[in-house]
Coordinates of C-alpha atoms in Angstrom, one line a residue:
Chain A
M1 CA 91.7 -120.1 -1.1
R2 CA 92.7 -116.5 -1.2
T3 CA 90.1 -114.1 -2.1
L4 CA 90.7 -112.3 -5.5
K5 CA 90.9 -108.6 -5.4
R6 CA 88.0 -106.8 -7.1
Y7 CA 88.8 -103.9 -9.4
A8 CA 86.3 -101.7 -11.3
V9 CA 86.9 -101.2 -15.1
S10 CA 85.2 -98.7 -17.1
L11 CA 84.8 -99.1 -20.9
G12 CA 85.5 -95.8 -22.0
Y13 CA 84.0 -94.8 -25.6
P14 CA 82.6 -98.0 -26.5
L15 CA 83.1 -97.4 -30.2
G16 CA 86.9 -96.6 -29.7
I17 CA 89.6 -99.3 -29.1
G18 CA 88.6 -99.6 -25.3
P19 CA 86.6 -102.9 -25.7
E20 CA 89.3 -104.6 -28.0
I21 CA 92.4 -103.7 -25.6
L22 CA 90.7 -104.8 -22.7
A23 CA 89.8 -108.1 -24.2
K24 CA 93.3 -108.6 -25.3
A25 CA 94.9 -107.5 -22.1
M26 CA 93.0 -109.8 -19.8
A27 CA 95.6 -112.7 -20.7
E28 CA 98.6 -110.9 -19.4
A29 CA 96.8 -108.7 -16.6
P30 CA 97.4 -109.7 -12.8
T31 CA 95.2 -112.3 -11.5
A32 CA 92.2 -110.6 -10.0
E33 CA 88.4 -110.2 -10.5
W34 CA 88.0 -107.4 -13.1
V35 CA 84.5 -106.0 -12.8
L36 CA 83.5 -104.4 -16.3
F37 CA 80.9 -101.9 -16.4
G38 CA 79.2 -101.1 -19.7
D39 CA 76.9 -102.5 -22.7
E40 CA 77.0 -106.2 -22.3
A41 CA 76.8 -106.9 -26.2
V42 CA 79.9 -104.8 -27.0
I43 CA 81.8 -106.4 -24.1
A44 CA 80.8 -109.8 -25.4
T45 CA 81.7 -109.0 -28.9
A46 CA 84.9 -107.7 -28.2
F47 CA 85.9 -110.7 -26.0
R48 CA 84.6 -113.2 -28.6
R49 CA 86.8 -111.7 -31.3
W50 CA 89.9 -110.6 -29.4
A51 CA 90.1 -112.4 -25.9
K52 CA 93.3 -114.6 -25.6
R53 CA 93.6 -117.7 -23.4
T54 CA 93.6 -116.2 -19.7
P55 CA 95.6 -117.6 -17.0
P56 CA 93.9 -119.8 -14.5
G57 CA 92.2 -117.9 -11.8
Q58 CA 91.8 -114.8 -13.9
K59 CA 88.2 -113.6 -13.4
T60 CA 86.1 -111.4 -15.6
T61 CA 82.6 -110.1 -14.3
I62 CA 80.5 -108.1 -16.6
V63 CA 78.1 -105.7 -15.3
S64 CA 75.5 -104.5 -17.9
V65 CA 74.6 -100.9 -17.4
G66 CA 73.6 -97.8 -19.4
P67 CA 72.0 -97.4 -22.9
S68 CA 73.2 -99.4 -25.9
A69 CA 76.5 -98.2 -27.3
A70 CA 75.3 -98.4 -30.7
I71 CA 72.5 -95.8 -30.1
D72 CA 73.9 -93.6 -27.5
P73 CA 77.9 -94.0 -27.2
M74 CA 78.2 -91.0 -25.1
G75 CA 75.5 -92.0 -22.6
A76 CA 77.0 -95.6 -22.6
Q77 CA 80.4 -94.3 -21.8
R78 CA 79.1 -92.0 -18.9
A79 CA 76.9 -94.7 -17.5
S80 CA 80.1 -96.9 -17.5
L81 CA 82.3 -94.3 -15.6
D82 CA 79.4 -93.6 -13.2
T83 CA 78.8 -97.2 -12.2
A84 CA 82.4 -98.0 -11.9
V85 CA 83.0 -95.0 -9.7
N86 CA 80.2 -95.9 -7.5
A87 CA 81.2 -99.6 -7.1
V88 CA 84.6 -98.2 -5.6
L89 CA 83.1 -95.6 -3.5
E90 CA 80.8 -98.2 -2.2
G91 CA 83.6 -100.4 -1.6
S92 CA 82.7 -103.4 -3.5
C93 CA 85.7 -102.8 -5.8
A94 CA 89.2 -101.7 -4.5
A95 CA 90.2 -99.3 -7.3
L96 CA 89.5 -98.1 -10.8
V97 CA 91.0 -98.9 -14.2
T98 CA 89.3 -96.6 -17.0
A99 CA 89.6 -97.3 -20.7
P100 CA 90.0 -94.2 -22.7
M101 CA 87.1 -91.9 -23.2
L102 CA 85.9 -89.4 -25.8
R103 CA 86.1 -85.9 -23.9
E104 CA 82.6 -84.6 -23.1
P105 CA 81.6 -81.1 -24.2
G106 CA 83.8 -78.5 -22.5
A107 CA 86.7 -80.9 -23.2
R108 CA 86.2 -82.5 -19.9
G109 CA 88.1 -85.6 -19.6
H110 CA 88.6 -88.2 -16.8
T111 CA 90.6 -85.8 -14.5
E112 CA 87.8 -83.1 -14.5
L113 CA 84.9 -85.6 -14.4
L114 CA 86.4 -87.8 -11.5
A115 CA 87.2 -84.5 -9.5
T116 CA 83.7 -83.3 -9.8
R117 CA 82.3 -86.8 -9.2
T118 CA 84.0 -87.1 -5.9
G119 CA 83.0 -83.8 -4.4
G120 CA 85.3 -81.3 -6.3
R121 CA 88.4 -82.0 -4.1
E122 CA 91.9 -81.2 -5.1
A123 CA 93.0 -83.3 -7.9
A124 CA 95.5 -83.3 -10.6
M125 CA 96.6 -85.5 -13.6
L126 CA 99.9 -87.3 -13.3
M127 CA 101.8 -89.2 -16.1
E128 CA 103.7 -92.1 -15.3
A129 CA 106.3 -92.5 -18.2
D130 CA 109.3 -94.8 -17.9
G131 CA 110.6 -93.3 -14.5
L132 CA 109.5 -89.8 -15.5
R133 CA 106.6 -88.6 -13.4
V134 CA 104.9 -85.2 -14.6
A135 CA 102.0 -83.8 -12.7
L136 CA 100.1 -81.0 -14.6
A137 CA 99.1 -77.6 -13.2
T138 CA 96.6 -77.1 -16.0
V139 CA 94.9 -79.7 -18.0
H140 CA 92.6 -79.2 -21.0
V141 CA 93.1 -75.5 -21.1
P142 CA 93.8 -73.8 -24.4
L143 CA 97.3 -72.4 -24.6
R144 CA 96.4 -68.8 -24.6
D145 CA 94.4 -69.2 -21.2
V146 CA 97.3 -71.1 -19.6
P147 CA 99.2 -67.8 -18.2
K148 CA 95.9 -66.6 -16.3
R149 CA 94.9 -69.9 -15.1
L150 CA 98.1 -70.4 -13.1
S151 CA 98.4 -69.4 -9.3
P152 CA 100.9 -69.9 -6.7
Q153 CA 98.1 -71.7 -4.7
G154 CA 97.3 -73.9 -7.5
I155 CA 100.8 -74.9 -8.3
A156 CA 101.7 -75.6 -4.7
S157 CA 98.5 -77.6 -4.4
V158 CA 99.6 -79.8 -7.4
S159 CA 103.2 -80.1 -6.1
R160 CA 101.9 -81.3 -2.7
L161 CA 99.8 -83.9 -4.3
L162 CA 102.6 -85.2 -6.4
A163 CA 105.0 -85.4 -3.3
T164 CA 102.3 -87.2 -1.5
Y165 CA 102.1 -89.5 -4.3
L166 CA 105.6 -90.1 -4.7
E167 CA 106.1 -90.7 -0.8
G168 CA 103.2 -92.8 -0.4
V169 CA 103.0 -95.0 -3.5
L170 CA 106.7 -95.1 -4.6
H171 CA 108.0 -94.6 -0.9
Q172 CA 110.3 -91.7 -1.8
K173 CA 111.5 -89.9 1.2
V174 CA 111.2 -85.9 0.7
P175 CA 111.0 -86.1 -3.0
R176 CA 112.7 -83.4 -4.9
L177 CA 110.5 -81.7 -7.7
A178 CA 111.1 -79.6 -10.6
L179 CA 108.8 -76.9 -11.5
L180 CA 108.8 -76.0 -15.3
G181 CA 109.2 -72.4 -16.5
L182 CA 106.5 -71.0 -18.6
N183 CA 108.4 -68.9 -21.3
P184 CA 111.5 -69.9 -23.3
H185 CA 114.5 -70.3 -21.1
N186 CA 112.4 -68.1 -18.6
D187 CA 113.2 -65.1 -20.5
A188 CA 111.3 -62.0 -19.9
G189 CA 111.0 -61.8 -23.9
P190 CA 110.9 -59.1 -26.2
V191 CA 107.2 -58.3 -26.5
T192 CA 105.3 -58.4 -23.1
R193 CA 108.2 -58.2 -20.9
H194 CA 106.3 -56.8 -18.1
A195 CA 103.9 -59.7 -18.2
A196 CA 106.6 -62.3 -18.3
V197 CA 108.3 -60.6 -15.4
R198 CA 104.9 -61.1 -13.4
E199 CA 104.9 -64.8 -14.7
N200 CA 108.2 -65.4 -13.4
A201 CA 107.4 -63.9 -10.1
L202 CA 104.3 -66.0 -9.8
L203 CA 106.3 -69.0 -10.4
A204 CA 108.8 -67.9 -7.7
D205 CA 105.9 -67.4 -5.4
A206 CA 104.4 -70.9 -6.1
V207 CA 108.0 -72.4 -5.1
L208 CA 107.8 -70.5 -2.0
A209 CA 104.1 -71.7 -1.2
A210 CA 105.2 -75.1 -2.0
R211 CA 108.1 -75.0 0.4
K212 CA 106.1 -73.6 3.2
A213 CA 103.8 -76.6 2.7
G214 CA 106.9 -78.8 3.4
V215 CA 107.3 -79.7 -0.5
D216 CA 110.9 -79.6 -1.8
L217 CA 109.9 -77.7 -5.2
R218 CA 112.7 -76.2 -7.1
G219 CA 112.7 -73.9 -10.1
P220 CA 111.4 -72.5 -12.2
L221 CA 113.6 -74.5 -14.6
P222 CA 113.6 -74.1 -18.5
A223 CA 111.7 -77.0 -19.7
D224 CA 113.8 -77.9 -22.7
A225 CA 117.0 -77.9 -20.4
L226 CA 115.6 -79.9 -17.8
F227 CA 114.6 -82.6 -20.2
A228 CA 117.9 -82.7 -21.8
S229 CA 118.9 -84.7 -18.7
R230 CA 115.6 -86.5 -18.5
A231 CA 115.0 -84.5 -15.2
K232 CA 117.9 -86.2 -13.7
G233 CA 118.1 -85.4 -9.9
Y234 CA 114.4 -84.9 -9.7
Q235 CA 111.7 -87.4 -8.5
G236 CA 108.9 -85.7 -10.2
V237 CA 108.1 -82.7 -12.3
V238 CA 105.2 -80.2 -12.2
A239 CA 104.5 -79.0 -15.9
L240 CA 102.5 -75.9 -16.4
Y241 CA 100.3 -77.1 -19.1
H242 CA 99.0 -80.1 -21.1
D243 CA 101.7 -80.5 -23.7
Q244 CA 104.7 -79.3 -21.8
G245 CA 104.2 -82.3 -19.7
L246 CA 102.6 -85.0 -22.3
I247 CA 105.1 -84.4 -25.0
P248 CA 108.1 -85.8 -22.9
A249 CA 106.1 -88.4 -21.1
K250 CA 104.8 -89.8 -24.5
L251 CA 108.1 -89.5 -26.0
L252 CA 109.6 -91.6 -23.4
A253 CA 106.9 -94.2 -22.8
G254 CA 104.8 -94.2 -25.9
H255 CA 101.5 -95.7 -25.4
A256 CA 102.5 -97.3 -22.4
A257 CA 102.6 -94.1 -20.5
L258 CA 99.9 -94.2 -17.7
N259 CA 97.5 -91.4 -16.6
V260 CA 96.8 -91.6 -12.8
T261 CA 94.5 -89.1 -11.1
L262 CA 96.2 -87.6 -7.9
G263 CA 94.0 -86.5 -5.0
L264 CA 90.9 -88.7 -5.6
P265 CA 89.5 -90.9 -2.7
F266 CA 90.4 -94.1 -4.6
A267 CA 93.1 -95.1 -7.0
R268 CA 92.6 -94.6 -10.7
V269 CA 94.8 -95.3 -13.6
S270 CA 94.4 -95.3 -17.4
P271 CA 96.4 -95.9 -20.4
G272 CA 97.9 -92.6 -21.5
H273 CA 96.6 -92.8 -25.0
G274 CA 93.2 -92.0 -26.5
I275 CA 90.2 -93.8 -28.1
A276 CA 92.1 -94.3 -31.6
L277 CA 88.7 -93.9 -33.6
D278 CA 91.1 -94.4 -36.9
I279 CA 91.8 -98.1 -36.0
A280 CA 88.9 -99.2 -33.8
G281 CA 87.4 -102.3 -34.8
R282 CA 90.2 -103.5 -36.8
G283 CA 91.9 -105.9 -34.3
V284 CA 95.2 -104.1 -34.7
A285 CA 95.1 -101.8 -31.5
S286 CA 98.1 -102.5 -28.9
P287 CA 96.8 -103.6 -25.4
R288 CA 100.3 -102.3 -24.0
G289 CA 99.0 -99.6 -22.3
M290 CA 95.8 -101.2 -20.8
I291 CA 98.2 -104.1 -19.7
A292 CA 100.5 -101.4 -17.8
A293 CA 97.4 -99.9 -16.3
M294 CA 96.1 -103.1 -15.1
S295 CA 99.6 -104.3 -13.8
F296 CA 99.9 -101.1 -11.8
I297 CA 96.6 -101.0 -10.1
P298 CA 97.4 -103.5 -7.6
L299 CA 100.3 -101.5 -6.1
L300 CA 98.6 -98.3 -6.6
A301 CA 95.3 -99.4 -4.8
A302 CA 97.4 -101.0 -1.9
R303 CA 99.4 -97.9 -1.2
W304 CA 97.1 -95.0 -2.4
P305 CA 97.5 -92.2 0.1
W306 CA 94.0 -90.5 -0.2
N307 CA 91.8 -93.6 0.7
Chain B
M1 CA 147.9 -82.1 -51.2
R2 CA 144.3 -81.3 -51.0
T3 CA 143.4 -77.8 -49.8
L4 CA 141.7 -77.9 -46.2
K5 CA 138.3 -76.7 -46.1
R6 CA 138.1 -73.6 -44.1
Y7 CA 135.1 -73.1 -41.3
A8 CA 134.4 -70.0 -39.4
V9 CA 133.9 -70.4 -35.6
S10 CA 132.4 -67.9 -33.3
L11 CA 133.3 -68.2 -29.6
G12 CA 130.1 -67.4 -28.3
Y13 CA 129.8 -66.1 -24.6
P14 CA 133.5 -66.1 -23.6
L15 CA 132.8 -66.6 -20.0
G16 CA 130.6 -69.7 -20.6
I17 CA 131.6 -73.1 -21.6
G18 CA 132.1 -72.2 -25.3
P19 CA 136.0 -71.9 -25.4
E20 CA 136.5 -74.9 -23.3
I21 CA 134.2 -77.2 -25.3
L22 CA 135.9 -75.9 -28.6
A23 CA 139.3 -76.8 -27.2
K24 CA 138.0 -80.3 -26.4
A25 CA 136.2 -80.9 -29.5
M26 CA 139.2 -80.4 -31.9
A27 CA 140.7 -83.7 -31.3
E28 CA 137.6 -85.2 -32.6
A29 CA 136.3 -82.8 -35.2
P30 CA 136.8 -83.5 -39.0
T31 CA 140.2 -82.5 -40.5
A32 CA 139.6 -78.9 -41.6
E33 CA 141.2 -75.3 -41.0
W34 CA 139.0 -73.9 -38.2
V35 CA 139.2 -70.4 -38.0
L36 CA 138.4 -69.2 -34.4
F37 CA 137.3 -65.5 -34.1
G38 CA 137.6 -64.1 -30.7
D39 CA 139.6 -62.8 -27.7
E40 CA 143.0 -64.4 -28.3
A41 CA 143.8 -64.6 -24.4
V42 CA 140.5 -66.6 -23.8
I43 CA 141.0 -68.9 -26.8
A44 CA 144.7 -69.5 -25.8
T45 CA 144.0 -70.1 -22.3
A46 CA 141.2 -72.6 -22.9
F47 CA 143.4 -74.6 -25.4
R48 CA 146.2 -74.7 -23.0
R49 CA 143.9 -76.0 -20.3
W50 CA 141.7 -78.4 -22.3
A51 CA 142.9 -79.2 -25.7
K52 CA 143.7 -82.7 -26.5
R53 CA 146.1 -84.1 -29.0
T54 CA 144.6 -83.5 -32.5
P55 CA 144.9 -85.7 -35.5
P56 CA 147.4 -84.9 -38.0
G57 CA 146.5 -82.3 -40.5
Q58 CA 144.1 -80.6 -38.1
K59 CA 144.5 -77.0 -38.2
T60 CA 143.5 -74.1 -35.9
T61 CA 143.8 -70.6 -36.8
I62 CA 143.0 -67.7 -34.2
V63 CA 141.7 -64.4 -35.4
S64 CA 142.0 -62.0 -32.5
V65 CA 138.8 -59.6 -32.6
G66 CA 137.0 -57.3 -30.3
P67 CA 137.3 -56.2 -26.8
S68 CA 138.6 -58.0 -23.9
A69 CA 136.4 -60.7 -22.7
A70 CA 137.2 -60.1 -19.2
I71 CA 136.2 -56.4 -19.6
D72 CA 133.3 -56.6 -22.2
P73 CA 132.1 -60.1 -22.5
M74 CA 129.0 -59.1 -24.6
G75 CA 131.0 -57.0 -26.7
A76 CA 133.5 -59.8 -27.2
Q77 CA 130.7 -62.2 -28.0
R78 CA 129.1 -59.8 -30.6
A79 CA 132.4 -59.1 -32.3
S80 CA 133.4 -62.8 -32.5
L81 CA 129.9 -63.3 -34.1
D82 CA 130.2 -60.4 -36.5
T83 CA 133.6 -61.1 -37.9
A84 CA 132.9 -64.7 -38.2
V85 CA 129.7 -64.0 -40.2
N86 CA 131.8 -61.6 -42.2
A87 CA 134.6 -64.2 -43.0
V88 CA 131.8 -66.5 -44.5
L89 CA 130.1 -63.7 -46.6
E90 CA 133.2 -62.7 -48.0
G91 CA 133.9 -66.3 -49.0
S92 CA 137.1 -66.8 -46.9
C93 CA 135.4 -69.3 -44.9
A94 CA 132.8 -71.9 -46.3
A95 CA 130.5 -72.1 -43.3
L96 CA 129.9 -70.9 -39.8
V97 CA 130.0 -73.0 -36.4
T98 CA 128.8 -70.9 -33.5
A99 CA 129.6 -71.8 -29.8
P100 CA 126.5 -71.0 -27.4
M101 CA 125.8 -67.4 -26.6
L102 CA 124.1 -65.2 -24.0
R103 CA 120.9 -63.8 -25.5
E104 CA 121.1 -60.1 -26.3
P105 CA 118.4 -57.7 -24.7
G106 CA 115.2 -58.5 -26.3
A107 CA 115.9 -62.2 -26.0
R108 CA 117.6 -62.2 -29.4
G109 CA 119.7 -65.3 -29.9
H110 CA 121.6 -66.5 -33.1
T111 CA 118.5 -67.1 -35.2
E112 CA 117.2 -63.7 -34.7
L113 CA 120.8 -61.9 -35.1
L114 CA 121.9 -64.0 -38.0
A115 CA 118.6 -63.3 -39.9
T116 CA 118.9 -59.5 -39.3
R117 CA 122.7 -59.7 -40.0
T118 CA 122.1 -61.3 -43.6
G119 CA 119.3 -58.7 -44.7
G120 CA 116.3 -59.8 -42.8
R121 CA 115.5 -62.8 -45.2
E122 CA 113.0 -65.5 -44.1
A123 CA 114.8 -67.6 -41.6
A124 CA 114.0 -70.4 -39.1
M125 CA 115.4 -72.4 -36.3
L126 CA 115.8 -76.0 -36.8
M127 CA 116.6 -78.8 -34.2
E128 CA 118.3 -81.9 -35.6
A129 CA 117.8 -84.6 -33.0
D130 CA 118.7 -87.9 -33.4
G131 CA 116.7 -88.4 -36.6
L132 CA 113.8 -85.8 -35.2
R133 CA 113.9 -82.7 -37.2
V134 CA 111.9 -79.8 -35.7
A135 CA 111.5 -76.2 -37.2
L136 CA 110.0 -73.4 -35.1
A137 CA 107.3 -71.1 -36.1
T138 CA 108.2 -68.9 -33.3
V139 CA 111.5 -68.8 -31.3
H140 CA 112.0 -66.7 -28.3
V141 CA 108.3 -65.5 -27.8
P142 CA 106.6 -65.4 -24.3
L143 CA 104.0 -68.2 -24.3
R144 CA 101.0 -65.7 -23.9
D145 CA 102.1 -64.1 -27.2
V146 CA 102.5 -67.2 -29.3
P147 CA 98.8 -67.3 -30.5
K148 CA 98.9 -63.9 -32.0
R149 CA 102.4 -64.4 -33.5
L150 CA 101.1 -67.2 -35.5
S151 CA 99.9 -66.7 -39.3
P152 CA 99.4 -69.1 -42.2
Q153 CA 102.0 -67.3 -44.2
G154 CA 104.4 -67.5 -41.5
I155 CA 103.9 -71.1 -40.8
A156 CA 103.8 -71.9 -44.6
S157 CA 107.2 -70.1 -44.9
V158 CA 108.8 -72.2 -42.1
S159 CA 107.2 -75.2 -43.5
R160 CA 108.8 -74.3 -46.9
L161 CA 112.2 -73.7 -45.5
L162 CA 112.2 -77.0 -43.8
A163 CA 111.1 -78.9 -46.7
T164 CA 114.0 -77.2 -48.9
Y165 CA 116.4 -78.3 -46.1
L166 CA 115.2 -82.0 -46.2
E167 CA 115.3 -81.9 -50.0
G168 CA 118.6 -80.3 -50.2
V169 CA 120.5 -81.5 -47.5
L170 CA 119.2 -84.8 -46.8
H171 CA 118.3 -85.7 -50.2
Q172 CA 114.6 -86.5 -49.5
K173 CA 112.1 -86.3 -52.0
V174 CA 108.9 -84.4 -51.3
P175 CA 109.2 -85.0 -47.5
R176 CA 106.2 -85.1 -45.6
L177 CA 105.9 -82.6 -42.7
A178 CA 103.6 -82.7 -39.5
L179 CA 102.4 -79.3 -38.2
L180 CA 101.7 -79.6 -34.5
G181 CA 98.6 -78.3 -33.1
L182 CA 98.3 -75.4 -30.4
N183 CA 95.6 -76.5 -27.9
P184 CA 95.7 -79.9 -26.0
H185 CA 94.2 -82.5 -28.4
N186 CA 93.3 -79.6 -30.7
D187 CA 90.2 -79.2 -28.8
A188 CA 88.3 -76.1 -28.8
G189 CA 88.4 -75.8 -25.1
P190 CA 86.1 -74.8 -22.1
V191 CA 87.1 -71.1 -21.8
T192 CA 87.9 -69.4 -24.9
R193 CA 86.1 -71.7 -27.4
H194 CA 85.9 -69.1 -30.0
A195 CA 89.5 -68.1 -30.0
A196 CA 90.4 -71.8 -30.1
V197 CA 88.2 -72.5 -33.3
R198 CA 89.9 -69.4 -34.9
E199 CA 93.3 -70.9 -34.0
N200 CA 92.5 -74.3 -35.4
A201 CA 91.1 -72.4 -38.5
L202 CA 94.3 -70.4 -38.8
L203 CA 96.4 -73.8 -38.7
A204 CA 94.1 -75.2 -41.3
D205 CA 94.8 -72.1 -43.5
A206 CA 98.5 -72.6 -43.1
V207 CA 98.4 -76.2 -44.2
L208 CA 96.6 -75.0 -47.2
A209 CA 99.1 -72.1 -47.9
A210 CA 102.1 -74.6 -47.6
R211 CA 100.4 -77.2 -49.9
K212 CA 99.8 -74.5 -52.6
A213 CA 103.7 -73.8 -52.2
G214 CA 104.2 -77.5 -53.0
V215 CA 104.9 -78.5 -49.4
D216 CA 103.3 -81.8 -48.2
L217 CA 102.3 -80.2 -44.7
R218 CA 99.9 -82.4 -42.8
G219 CA 97.9 -81.4 -39.8
P220 CA 97.5 -79.9 -37.2
L221 CA 98.1 -83.0 -35.1
P222 CA 98.1 -83.3 -31.3
A223 CA 101.6 -82.9 -30.3
D224 CA 101.6 -85.4 -27.5
A225 CA 100.1 -88.2 -29.9
L226 CA 102.5 -87.4 -32.6
F227 CA 105.5 -87.8 -30.4
A228 CA 104.3 -91.1 -28.9
S229 CA 105.4 -92.5 -32.1
R230 CA 108.5 -90.3 -32.4
A231 CA 106.8 -88.6 -35.3
K232 CA 106.8 -91.8 -37.4
G233 CA 105.9 -91.4 -41.1
Y234 CA 107.1 -87.8 -41.2
Q235 CA 110.4 -86.5 -42.2
G236 CA 110.0 -83.1 -40.5
V237 CA 108.0 -81.4 -37.9
V238 CA 106.9 -77.7 -37.5
A239 CA 106.4 -76.8 -33.8
L240 CA 104.3 -73.6 -33.1
Y241 CA 106.5 -72.4 -30.1
H242 CA 109.9 -72.8 -28.5
D243 CA 109.2 -75.6 -25.8
Q244 CA 106.9 -77.7 -28.1
G245 CA 109.8 -78.2 -30.3
L246 CA 112.7 -78.2 -28.2
I247 CA 111.3 -80.3 -25.3
P248 CA 111.3 -83.6 -27.6
A249 CA 114.4 -82.6 -29.4
K250 CA 116.5 -82.3 -26.1
L251 CA 114.9 -85.4 -24.6
L252 CA 115.9 -87.4 -27.7
A253 CA 119.4 -86.0 -28.3
G254 CA 120.4 -84.5 -25.2
H255 CA 123.3 -82.1 -25.5
A256 CA 124.1 -83.5 -28.8
A257 CA 121.1 -81.8 -30.3
L258 CA 122.0 -79.3 -33.1
N259 CA 120.6 -76.0 -33.9
V260 CA 120.8 -75.0 -37.7
T261 CA 119.4 -71.7 -39.2
L262 CA 117.3 -72.4 -42.1
G263 CA 117.4 -69.9 -44.9
L264 CA 120.5 -68.0 -44.4
P265 CA 122.8 -67.6 -47.3
F266 CA 125.3 -69.8 -45.8
A267 CA 125.4 -73.0 -43.6
R268 CA 125.3 -72.4 -39.9
V269 CA 125.5 -74.9 -37.1
S270 CA 125.4 -74.7 -33.1
P271 CA 125.3 -77.1 -30.2
G272 CA 121.6 -77.2 -29.2
H273 CA 122.7 -76.5 -25.5
G274 CA 123.4 -73.1 -23.9
I275 CA 126.4 -71.4 -22.2
A276 CA 126.1 -73.4 -18.8
L277 CA 127.4 -70.7 -16.6
D278 CA 127.1 -73.1 -13.6
I279 CA 129.8 -75.3 -14.7
A280 CA 132.0 -72.8 -16.9
G281 CA 135.9 -72.9 -16.1
R282 CA 135.6 -76.2 -14.2
G283 CA 136.6 -78.4 -17.1
V284 CA 133.7 -80.8 -16.8
A285 CA 131.7 -79.5 -19.8
S286 CA 131.0 -82.2 -22.4
P287 CA 132.2 -81.4 -25.9
R288 CA 129.7 -83.9 -27.4
G289 CA 127.4 -81.3 -28.8
M290 CA 130.3 -79.2 -30.4
I291 CA 131.8 -82.3 -31.8
A292 CA 128.4 -83.1 -33.6
A293 CA 128.1 -79.6 -34.8
M294 CA 131.7 -79.6 -36.3
S295 CA 131.0 -83.2 -37.7
F296 CA 127.9 -81.9 -39.4
I297 CA 129.1 -78.6 -40.8
P298 CA 131.0 -80.2 -44.0
L299 CA 128.0 -82.0 -45.2
L300 CA 125.6 -79.0 -44.4
A301 CA 128.1 -76.5 -46.2
A302 CA 128.4 -78.8 -49.3
R303 CA 124.8 -79.2 -49.7
W304 CA 123.3 -75.9 -48.4
P305 CA 120.4 -74.9 -50.6
W306 CA 120.4 -71.4 -50.0
N307 CA 124.1 -70.4 -50.8

């Protein structure tokens, strides 16, 4: 008998829809051993209420960790993520699926936490959305801070991570990437003309830096015009800030958009949606994003280029 | 015999794709008298090269105005727009269709020029995109200036314009509008937490101001989450800056997205795309956006609420 692959699953925010969509998704997920880290009572309740008949061979293992979700939900969330990451780093699980989390103080989400947790290596958030692949140069940064957080080196680094992903996971040879512009139509604008000229120069420098590193990055291209053709002709897109990348990704893929952390020493994927407190516990949450994440992790783990 | 409605058409930037898509669109546009203002030589050449057989009763009138497009294209563009606007303001044409223009110095496009031209009244840019309707609180503003250009009064004003449009043109009773947030997930963020808190407060004030003015504005709502459901449940969306509104509009409608100027004393519509210098003169430009604009103007003119 073939040994089942083991994947670690973090429960995310235990009072959100994570436990519910996990329980529902198990019936349509690929056959594997799914190791769930978290408050056993929460997981058991969710499975009793929402689990469907799973295919033969599907295996669920619960590892009870952390404080009670009812008393300390943030602590439970953190313990679930930490132990799931440990299981992957130690090699007992092949890769990581994360249910949605509540961002920690300082707006730190999975991307920031996982990068820190794995030694602060270069990492970037990627959205996989129905054939559109968007990596973010900045993630949870207030809009007013975006211009000063951009640098040619940072953008070149994200571009390289995205190119490595497209080559390694999707087997695309020398993928062509589009860098989105910062200002409307890349115009220099009426008010801060000099600042906007500098910003355009910074983006041009980023393109040069990426090309020196062997990445076929083009642009900067006005974002609205690029998406009018769904980024046709480009295998990947580098967005400069959160909503610039996430608006098109979610519009295209809805809640089936996937969030992948590029550059980590192991594969990690999550549904692109959040914890949906407004519908938690009511049984109406769609497991579509979680099923998509669980269906993607075997390929992602097998081809992950930063293992 | 019923008198044909007369609509003014500005040629836009004469060396862009405007003349070509106008010539091509005439065959599929509604039957009317289309009065084209611009360099007669440019229009005649475009029609000789690209016009298709028009339906019986379709009428094209050329009014030669302005300098030669070959010698002074920006002057020709401006003269075309000015005379077309005059024709509408004087009542000889019922409404205005504009072909794409090259933005003037200071990044001023149609929205800014037309608002100035008609006495500086409150105006706003709206994108009509396959059932999604997005009005912009700021238009051609560099991203770094967006936060300081927002005000509760300005956002309430745009919301009121959008509601009036939805009621007047689309016959929606008390439309529900969504106000998009500024920062990722509306988080206060790690770096300028205080600024982000102030920004969230400003948006909350905008919602209050709009509701006082009788507009059912909700939010602010995280933009990516709202578009995951295509803004379901909302008849209109108020975006805070250019790309936040135009990325989803163009992704949904492509080059058939339409640009309408809310608040003007006459109806005006334009294809949502630009002058496409890269393909101008080659005969490959799609007239889809121009056909959509010309097909929309009769309804828009008949129901325009600010006449």
